[in-house]
mmCIF file with all atom_site columns, C-alpha atoms in Angstrom:
data_model
loop_
_atom_site.group_PDB
_atom_site.id
_atom_site.type_symbol
_atom_site.label_atom_id
_atom_site.label_alt_id
_atom_site.label_comp_id
_atom_site.label_asym_id
_atom_site.label_entity_id
_atom_site.label_seq_id
_atom_site.pdbx_PDB_ins_code
_atom_site.Cartn_x
_atom_site.Cartn_y
_atom_site.Cartn_z
_atom_site.occupancy
_atom_site.B_iso_or_equiv
_atom_site.pdbx_formal_charge
_atom_site.auth_seq_id
_atom_site.auth_comp_id
_atom_site.auth_asym_id
_atom_site.auth_atom_id
_atom_site.pdbx_PDB_model_num
ATOM 1   C CA . UNK A 1 1   ? 15.491  -18.326 25.591  1.00 37.00 ? 1   UNK A CA 1
ATOM 2   C CA . UNK A 1 2   ? 12.711  -17.725 23.137  1.00 34.00 ? 2   UNK A CA 1
ATOM 3   C CA . UNK A 1 3   ? 11.975  -14.340 21.784  1.00 32.00 ? 3   UNK A CA 1
ATOM 4   C CA . UNK A 1 4   ? 9.009   -13.323 19.681  1.00 34.00 ? 4   UNK A CA 1
ATOM 5   C CA . UNK A 1 5   ? 8.709   -10.123 17.647  1.00 35.00 ? 5   UNK A CA 1
ATOM 6   C CA . UNK A 1 6   ? 5.266   -8.585  17.372  1.00 38.00 ? 6   UNK A CA 1
ATOM 7   C CA . UNK A 1 7   ? 3.530   -9.102  13.978  1.00 40.00 ? 7   UNK A CA 1
ATOM 8   C CA . UNK A 1 8   ? 3.522   -5.300  13.281  1.00 43.00 ? 8   UNK A CA 1
ATOM 9   C CA . UNK A 1 9   ? 7.302   -5.001  13.736  1.00 45.00 ? 9   UNK A CA 1
ATOM 10  C CA . UNK A 1 10  ? 8.754   -2.398  11.366  1.00 43.00 ? 10  UNK A CA 1
ATOM 11  C CA . UNK A 1 11  ? 11.157  -5.108  10.071  1.00 45.00 ? 11  UNK A CA 1
ATOM 12  C CA . UNK A 1 12  ? 8.254   -7.292  8.897   1.00 69.00 ? 12  UNK A CA 1
ATOM 13  C CA . UNK A 1 13  ? 7.499   -5.048  5.866   1.00 60.00 ? 13  UNK A CA 1
ATOM 14  C CA . UNK A 1 14  ? 10.132  -3.279  3.704   1.00 56.00 ? 14  UNK A CA 1
ATOM 15  C CA . UNK A 1 15  ? 9.162   -0.261  1.652   1.00 55.00 ? 15  UNK A CA 1
ATOM 16  C CA . UNK A 1 16  ? 11.066  -0.157  -1.569  1.00 60.00 ? 16  UNK A CA 1
ATOM 17  C CA . UNK A 1 17  ? 10.675  3.701   -1.956  1.00 61.00 ? 17  UNK A CA 1
ATOM 18  C CA . UNK A 1 18  ? 10.957  6.715   0.203   1.00 66.00 ? 18  UNK A CA 1
ATOM 19  C CA . UNK A 1 19  ? 8.697   7.101   3.192   1.00 83.00 ? 19  UNK A CA 1
ATOM 20  C CA . UNK A 1 20  ? 7.376   10.374  1.850   1.00 88.00 ? 20  UNK A CA 1
ATOM 21  C CA . UNK A 1 21  ? 7.068   10.952  -1.858  1.00 91.00 ? 21  UNK A CA 1
ATOM 22  C CA . UNK A 1 22  ? 6.222   14.276  -3.665  1.00 93.00 ? 22  UNK A CA 1
ATOM 23  C CA . UNK A 1 23  ? 4.474   14.519  -7.035  1.00 95.00 ? 23  UNK A CA 1
ATOM 24  C CA . UNK A 1 24  ? 3.013   17.342  -9.064  1.00 95.00 ? 24  UNK A CA 1
ATOM 25  C CA . UNK A 1 25  ? -0.624  17.602  -9.742  1.00 96.00 ? 25  UNK A CA 1
ATOM 26  C CA . UNK A 1 26  ? -1.274  15.534  -12.953 1.00 96.00 ? 26  UNK A CA 1
ATOM 27  C CA . UNK A 1 27  ? 1.864   13.357  -12.341 1.00 96.00 ? 27  UNK A CA 1
ATOM 28  C CA . UNK A 1 28  ? 2.201   9.663   -11.616 1.00 96.00 ? 28  UNK A CA 1
ATOM 29  C CA . UNK A 1 29  ? 3.565   7.874   -8.538  1.00 96.00 ? 29  UNK A CA 1
ATOM 30  C CA . UNK A 1 30  ? 4.104   4.163   -7.490  1.00 94.00 ? 30  UNK A CA 1
ATOM 31  C CA . UNK A 1 31  ? 4.198   2.817   -3.971  1.00 94.00 ? 31  UNK A CA 1
ATOM 32  C CA . UNK A 1 32  ? 5.965   -0.508  -3.391  1.00 92.00 ? 32  UNK A CA 1
ATOM 33  C CA . UNK A 1 33  ? 6.425   -2.792  -0.397  1.00 91.00 ? 33  UNK A CA 1
ATOM 34  C CA . UNK A 1 34  ? 7.648   -6.328  0.350   1.00 89.00 ? 34  UNK A CA 1
ATOM 35  C CA . UNK A 1 35  ? 6.856   -8.801  3.146   1.00 88.00 ? 35  UNK A CA 1
ATOM 36  C CA . UNK A 1 36  ? 9.873   -10.072 5.091   1.00 86.00 ? 36  UNK A CA 1
ATOM 37  C CA . UNK A 1 37  ? 7.917   -12.422 7.235   1.00 82.00 ? 37  UNK A CA 1
ATOM 38  C CA . UNK A 1 38  ? 8.288   -16.159 6.806   1.00 83.00 ? 38  UNK A CA 1
ATOM 39  C CA . UNK A 1 39  ? 4.575   -16.531 7.324   1.00 85.00 ? 39  UNK A CA 1
ATOM 40  C CA . UNK A 1 40  ? 2.175   -17.397 4.496   1.00 90.00 ? 40  UNK A CA 1
ATOM 41  C CA . UNK A 1 41  ? 0.701   -14.278 2.952   1.00 92.00 ? 41  UNK A CA 1
ATOM 42  C CA . UNK A 1 42  ? -2.960  -14.673 2.322   1.00 93.00 ? 42  UNK A CA 1
ATOM 43  C CA . UNK A 1 43  ? -3.861  -11.311 0.945   1.00 95.00 ? 43  UNK A CA 1
ATOM 44  C CA . UNK A 1 44  ? -2.256  -7.937  0.160   1.00 95.00 ? 44  UNK A CA 1
ATOM 45  C CA . UNK A 1 45  ? -4.413  -4.789  0.749   1.00 96.00 ? 45  UNK A CA 1
ATOM 46  C CA . UNK A 1 46  ? -3.755  -1.112  0.052   1.00 96.00 ? 46  UNK A CA 1
ATOM 47  C CA . UNK A 1 47  ? -5.521  1.621   2.082   1.00 96.00 ? 47  UNK A CA 1
ATOM 48  C CA . UNK A 1 48  ? -5.471  5.355   2.149   1.00 96.00 ? 48  UNK A CA 1
ATOM 49  C CA . UNK A 1 49  ? -5.597  7.292   5.421   1.00 92.00 ? 49  UNK A CA 1
ATOM 50  C CA . UNK A 1 50  ? -7.320  10.621  5.403   1.00 80.00 ? 50  UNK A CA 1
ATOM 51  C CA . UNK A 1 51  ? -8.055  12.541  8.566   1.00 81.00 ? 51  UNK A CA 1
ATOM 52  C CA . UNK A 1 52  ? -7.897  9.381   10.591  1.00 81.00 ? 52  UNK A CA 1
ATOM 53  C CA . UNK A 1 53  ? -10.276 7.434   8.254   1.00 87.00 ? 53  UNK A CA 1
ATOM 54  C CA . UNK A 1 54  ? -9.056  4.474   6.256   1.00 91.00 ? 54  UNK A CA 1
ATOM 55  C CA . UNK A 1 55  ? -10.271 3.995   2.668   1.00 93.00 ? 55  UNK A CA 1
ATOM 56  C CA . UNK A 1 56  ? -9.802  0.625   0.864   1.00 95.00 ? 56  UNK A CA 1
ATOM 57  C CA . UNK A 1 57  ? -8.049  1.061   -2.442  1.00 97.00 ? 57  UNK A CA 1
ATOM 58  C CA . UNK A 1 58  ? -7.117  -2.367  -3.646  1.00 96.00 ? 58  UNK A CA 1
ATOM 59  C CA . UNK A 1 59  ? -6.509  -6.060  -2.709  1.00 96.00 ? 59  UNK A CA 1
ATOM 60  C CA . UNK A 1 60  ? -4.807  -8.906  -4.185  1.00 95.00 ? 60  UNK A CA 1
ATOM 61  C CA . UNK A 1 61  ? -5.104  -12.603 -3.242  1.00 94.00 ? 61  UNK A CA 1
ATOM 62  C CA . UNK A 1 62  ? -4.610  -15.996 -4.983  1.00 89.00 ? 62  UNK A CA 1
ATOM 63  C CA . UNK A 1 63  ? -8.189  -16.866 -4.504  1.00 91.00 ? 63  UNK A CA 1
ATOM 64  C CA . UNK A 1 64  ? -9.853  -13.692 -5.752  1.00 92.00 ? 64  UNK A CA 1
ATOM 65  C CA . UNK A 1 65  ? -7.114  -12.055 -7.933  1.00 92.00 ? 65  UNK A CA 1
ATOM 66  C CA . UNK A 1 66  ? -6.838  -8.302  -7.918  1.00 93.00 ? 66  UNK A CA 1
ATOM 67  C CA . UNK A 1 67  ? -9.628  -5.950  -6.928  1.00 96.00 ? 67  UNK A CA 1
ATOM 68  C CA . UNK A 1 68  ? -9.629  -2.211  -7.197  1.00 96.00 ? 68  UNK A CA 1
ATOM 69  C CA . UNK A 1 69  ? -12.296 -0.120  -5.440  1.00 96.00 ? 69  UNK A CA 1
ATOM 70  C CA . UNK A 1 70  ? -14.666 1.669   -7.618  1.00 96.00 ? 70  UNK A CA 1
ATOM 71  C CA . UNK A 1 71  ? -13.552 5.122   -6.391  1.00 93.00 ? 71  UNK A CA 1
ATOM 72  C CA . UNK A 1 72  ? -10.064 4.351   -7.505  1.00 95.00 ? 72  UNK A CA 1
ATOM 73  C CA . UNK A 1 73  ? -10.386 2.180   -10.581 1.00 95.00 ? 73  UNK A CA 1
ATOM 74  C CA . UNK A 1 74  ? -9.989  5.156   -13.079 1.00 95.00 ? 74  UNK A CA 1
ATOM 75  C CA . UNK A 1 75  ? -6.577  6.163   -11.787 1.00 95.00 ? 75  UNK A CA 1
ATOM 76  C CA . UNK A 1 76  ? -5.067  3.285   -9.773  1.00 96.00 ? 76  UNK A CA 1
ATOM 77  C CA . UNK A 1 77  ? -3.593  0.025   -10.936 1.00 94.00 ? 77  UNK A CA 1
ATOM 78  C CA . UNK A 1 78  ? -1.313  -2.672  -9.683  1.00 92.00 ? 78  UNK A CA 1
ATOM 79  C CA . UNK A 1 79  ? 2.251   -2.334  -10.801 1.00 89.00 ? 79  UNK A CA 1
ATOM 80  C CA . UNK A 1 80  ? 3.276   -5.525  -9.224  1.00 82.00 ? 80  UNK A CA 1
ATOM 81  C CA . UNK A 1 81  ? 0.866   -8.037  -7.607  1.00 78.00 ? 81  UNK A CA 1
ATOM 82  C CA . UNK A 1 82  ? 2.510   -10.957 -5.864  1.00 83.00 ? 82  UNK A CA 1
ATOM 83  C CA . UNK A 1 83  ? 1.741   -12.057 -2.405  1.00 87.00 ? 83  UNK A CA 1
ATOM 84  C CA . UNK A 1 84  ? 5.256   -11.305 -1.043  1.00 88.00 ? 84  UNK A CA 1
ATOM 85  C CA . UNK A 1 85  ? 5.756   -8.015  -2.952  1.00 91.00 ? 85  UNK A CA 1
ATOM 86  C CA . UNK A 1 86  ? 3.139   -5.491  -4.064  1.00 93.00 ? 86  UNK A CA 1
ATOM 87  C CA . UNK A 1 87  ? 3.139   -2.140  -5.837  1.00 94.00 ? 87  UNK A CA 1
ATOM 88  C CA . UNK A 1 88  ? 0.313   0.205   -6.887  1.00 95.00 ? 88  UNK A CA 1
ATOM 89  C CA . UNK A 1 89  ? 0.440   3.237   -9.311  1.00 96.00 ? 89  UNK A CA 1
ATOM 90  C CA . UNK A 1 90  ? -1.518  6.385   -9.159  1.00 97.00 ? 90  UNK A CA 1
ATOM 91  C CA . UNK A 1 91  ? -2.029  8.122   -12.440 1.00 97.00 ? 91  UNK A CA 1
ATOM 92  C CA . UNK A 1 92  ? -3.032  11.751  -13.016 1.00 96.00 ? 92  UNK A CA 1
ATOM 93  C CA . UNK A 1 93  ? -2.596  12.599  -9.337  1.00 96.00 ? 93  UNK A CA 1
ATOM 94  C CA . UNK A 1 94  ? -4.902  15.276  -7.903  1.00 94.00 ? 94  UNK A CA 1
ATOM 95  C CA . UNK A 1 95  ? -4.711  17.210  -4.632  1.00 93.00 ? 95  UNK A CA 1
ATOM 96  C CA . UNK A 1 96  ? -7.266  14.795  -3.165  1.00 92.00 ? 96  UNK A CA 1
ATOM 97  C CA . UNK A 1 97  ? -4.708  11.946  -3.531  1.00 95.00 ? 97  UNK A CA 1
ATOM 98  C CA . UNK A 1 98  ? -2.514  13.578  -0.904  1.00 94.00 ? 98  UNK A CA 1
ATOM 99  C CA . UNK A 1 99  ? -2.283  11.552  2.246   1.00 94.00 ? 99  UNK A CA 1
ATOM 100 C CA . UNK A 1 100 ? -0.741  8.384   3.725   1.00 94.00 ? 100 UNK A CA 1
ATOM 101 C CA . UNK A 1 101 ? -1.114  4.918   2.113   1.00 95.00 ? 101 UNK A CA 1
ATOM 102 C CA . UNK A 1 102 ? -0.785  1.642   3.856   1.00 94.00 ? 102 UNK A CA 1
ATOM 103 C CA . UNK A 1 103 ? 0.397   -1.687  2.424   1.00 94.00 ? 103 UNK A CA 1
ATOM 104 C CA . UNK A 1 104 ? -1.065  -4.470  4.522   1.00 94.00 ? 104 UNK A CA 1
ATOM 105 C CA . UNK A 1 105 ? 0.071   -8.151  4.291   1.00 93.00 ? 105 UNK A CA 1
ATOM 106 C CA . UNK A 1 106 ? -2.533  -10.402 5.882   1.00 94.00 ? 106 UNK A CA 1
ATOM 107 C CA . UNK A 1 107 ? -0.510  -13.455 7.011   1.00 91.00 ? 107 UNK A CA 1
ATOM 108 C CA . UNK A 1 108 ? -1.312  -16.908 8.536   1.00 88.00 ? 108 UNK A CA 1
ATOM 109 C CA . UNK A 1 109 ? -1.111  -17.433 11.426  1.00 85.00 ? 109 UNK A CA 1
ATOM 110 C CA . UNK A 1 110 ? 0.245   -13.999 12.750  1.00 84.00 ? 110 UNK A CA 1
ATOM 111 C CA . UNK A 1 111 ? -2.270  -11.655 11.201  1.00 89.00 ? 111 UNK A CA 1
ATOM 112 C CA . UNK A 1 112 ? -1.540  -8.291  9.474   1.00 91.00 ? 112 UNK A CA 1
ATOM 113 C CA . UNK A 1 113 ? 1.823   -6.705  9.001   1.00 89.00 ? 113 UNK A CA 1
ATOM 114 C CA . UNK A 1 114 ? 1.814   -3.160  7.662   1.00 90.00 ? 114 UNK A CA 1
ATOM 115 C CA . UNK A 1 115 ? 3.946   -0.414  6.231   1.00 90.00 ? 115 UNK A CA 1
ATOM 116 C CA . UNK A 1 116 ? 2.885   3.250   5.705   1.00 91.00 ? 116 UNK A CA 1
ATOM 117 C CA . UNK A 1 117 ? 4.129   5.751   3.196   1.00 93.00 ? 117 UNK A CA 1
ATOM 118 C CA . UNK A 1 118 ? 2.907   9.249   2.525   1.00 94.00 ? 118 UNK A CA 1
ATOM 119 C CA . UNK A 1 119 ? 2.235   11.342  -0.611  1.00 95.00 ? 119 UNK A CA 1
ATOM 120 C CA . UNK A 1 120 ? 2.644   15.114  -0.865  1.00 95.00 ? 120 UNK A CA 1
ATOM 121 C CA . UNK A 1 121 ? 1.006   16.699  -3.912  1.00 96.00 ? 121 UNK A CA 1
ATOM 122 C CA . UNK A 1 122 ? 2.267   20.129  -5.138  1.00 94.00 ? 122 UNK A CA 1
ATOM 123 C CA . UNK A 1 123 ? 1.102   22.458  -7.892  1.00 87.00 ? 123 UNK A CA 1
ATOM 124 C CA . UNK A 1 124 ? -2.183  23.975  -8.815  1.00 69.00 ? 124 UNK A CA 1
ATOM 125 C CA . UNK A 1 125 ? -5.397  22.100  -9.328  1.00 53.00 ? 125 UNK A CA 1
ATOM 126 C CA . UNK A 1 126 ? -6.192  21.453  -12.912 1.00 50.00 ? 126 UNK A CA 1
#
């Protein structure tokens, strides 16, 4: 009997931190994830979800290296940028950084496998 798991199965991506993290305004936070698939990872992407919309933050691939979107370049950096494991750090967190972040491993031939973690920001705006 042959059994196939869907590409988006929760076991395909492992978060290496809590599913929900909290940080004070002005603080720093790092999100990490690792691909557990045996498929070839072509690209790793990070997105932020806000009110149902997805905003591209950063990508890493062997072909194009690391790219950080203009809106995030001043306070986001890659803490770890390998195809099987990735981490981004947010510096000087603001209330606008609150929301959920997705780590997306684009694999061949199965497609995207994802993991989601959320950020709660507390404290007063600076």
